Short mmCIF file of C-alpha atoms in Angstrom, two decimals:
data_model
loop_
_atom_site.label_atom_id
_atom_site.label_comp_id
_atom_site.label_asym_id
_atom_site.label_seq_id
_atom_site.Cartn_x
_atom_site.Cartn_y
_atom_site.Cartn_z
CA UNK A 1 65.17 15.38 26.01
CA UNK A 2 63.20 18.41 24.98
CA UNK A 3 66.32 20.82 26.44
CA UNK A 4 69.78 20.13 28.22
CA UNK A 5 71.17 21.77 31.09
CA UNK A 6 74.79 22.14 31.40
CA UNK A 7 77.20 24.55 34.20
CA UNK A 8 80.28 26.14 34.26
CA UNK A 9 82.23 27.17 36.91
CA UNK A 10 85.11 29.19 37.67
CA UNK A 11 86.55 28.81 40.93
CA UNK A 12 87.96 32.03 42.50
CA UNK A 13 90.25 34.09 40.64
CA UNK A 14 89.80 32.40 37.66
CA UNK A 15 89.45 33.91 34.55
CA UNK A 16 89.48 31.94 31.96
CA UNK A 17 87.11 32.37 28.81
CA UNK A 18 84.90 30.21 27.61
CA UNK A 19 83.88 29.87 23.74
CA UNK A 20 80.11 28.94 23.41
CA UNK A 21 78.93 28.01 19.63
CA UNK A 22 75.50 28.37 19.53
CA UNK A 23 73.58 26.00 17.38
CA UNK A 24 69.89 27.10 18.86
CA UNK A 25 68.32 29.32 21.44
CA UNK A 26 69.85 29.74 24.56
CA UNK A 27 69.30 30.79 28.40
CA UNK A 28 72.19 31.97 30.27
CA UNK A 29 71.82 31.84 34.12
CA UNK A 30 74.48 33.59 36.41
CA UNK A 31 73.81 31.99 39.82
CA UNK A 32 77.15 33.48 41.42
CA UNK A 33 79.61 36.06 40.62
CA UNK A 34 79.77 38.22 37.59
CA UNK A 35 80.47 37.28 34.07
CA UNK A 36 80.97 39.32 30.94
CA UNK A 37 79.62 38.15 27.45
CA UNK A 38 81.20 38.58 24.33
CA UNK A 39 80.01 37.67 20.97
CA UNK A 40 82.01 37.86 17.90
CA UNK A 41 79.24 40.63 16.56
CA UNK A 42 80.57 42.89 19.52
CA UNK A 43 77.53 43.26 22.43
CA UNK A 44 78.67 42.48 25.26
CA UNK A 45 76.53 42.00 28.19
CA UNK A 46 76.83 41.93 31.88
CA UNK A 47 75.31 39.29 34.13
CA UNK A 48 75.58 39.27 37.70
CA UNK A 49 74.17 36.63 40.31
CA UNK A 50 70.29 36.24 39.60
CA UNK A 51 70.38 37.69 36.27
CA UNK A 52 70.14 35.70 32.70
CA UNK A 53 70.66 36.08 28.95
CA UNK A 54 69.02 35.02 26.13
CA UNK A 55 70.62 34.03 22.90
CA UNK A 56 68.55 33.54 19.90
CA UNK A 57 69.32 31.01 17.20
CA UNK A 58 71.16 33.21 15.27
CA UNK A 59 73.93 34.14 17.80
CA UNK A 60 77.46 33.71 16.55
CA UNK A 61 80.03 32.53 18.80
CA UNK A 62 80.22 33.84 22.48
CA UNK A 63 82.77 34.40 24.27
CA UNK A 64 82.40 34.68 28.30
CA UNK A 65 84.50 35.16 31.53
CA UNK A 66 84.18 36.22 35.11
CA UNK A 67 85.14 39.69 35.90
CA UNK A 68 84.89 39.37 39.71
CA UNK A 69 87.42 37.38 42.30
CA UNK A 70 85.01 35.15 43.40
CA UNK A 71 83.35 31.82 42.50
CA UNK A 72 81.21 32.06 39.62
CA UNK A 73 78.26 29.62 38.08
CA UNK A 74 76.92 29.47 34.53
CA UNK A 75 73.67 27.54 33.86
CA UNK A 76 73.48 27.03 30.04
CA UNK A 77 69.38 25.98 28.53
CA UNK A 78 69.94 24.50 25.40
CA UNK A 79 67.59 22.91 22.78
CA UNK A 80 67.64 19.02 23.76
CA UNK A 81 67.49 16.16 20.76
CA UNK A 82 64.18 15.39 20.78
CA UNK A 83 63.90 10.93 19.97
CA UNK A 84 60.72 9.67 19.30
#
């Protein structure tokens, strides 16, 4: 596939982090709650519901977790493995 399309989801009052590696360009959807992100170069960036992120190829390693009580979704775009 030309991209993937993975989610993450925190159930309410969860705040776990997550640890993303990027190996490529990224989108970063929030479609509910709010999330912080965190990368090892120190921005940080807020997303709430309806708002994305984009990561360029060079990101190093973010770091994300809700900061709200409530459910949250992460939609991750990745670069797919393109087979011919």
């Amino acid at each position: 596939p030309e991209f993937e399309l993975s989610r993450i989801h925190w159930p309410p009052h969860d705040r776990g982090e997550h640890h993303l590696t990027t190996t490529g360009p990224e989108i970063l959807l929030c479609t509910a709650g709010e999330l912080l992100l965190d990368s090892d170069d120190g921005t940080k960036i807020e997303l709430h519901t309806g708002q994305s992120a984009w990561l360029p190829a060079t990101n190093p390693t973010i770091h994300i977790r809700p900061t709200g009580t409530q459910t949250t979704h992460l939609y991750r775009a990745t670069a797919g493995t393109c087979a011919d």
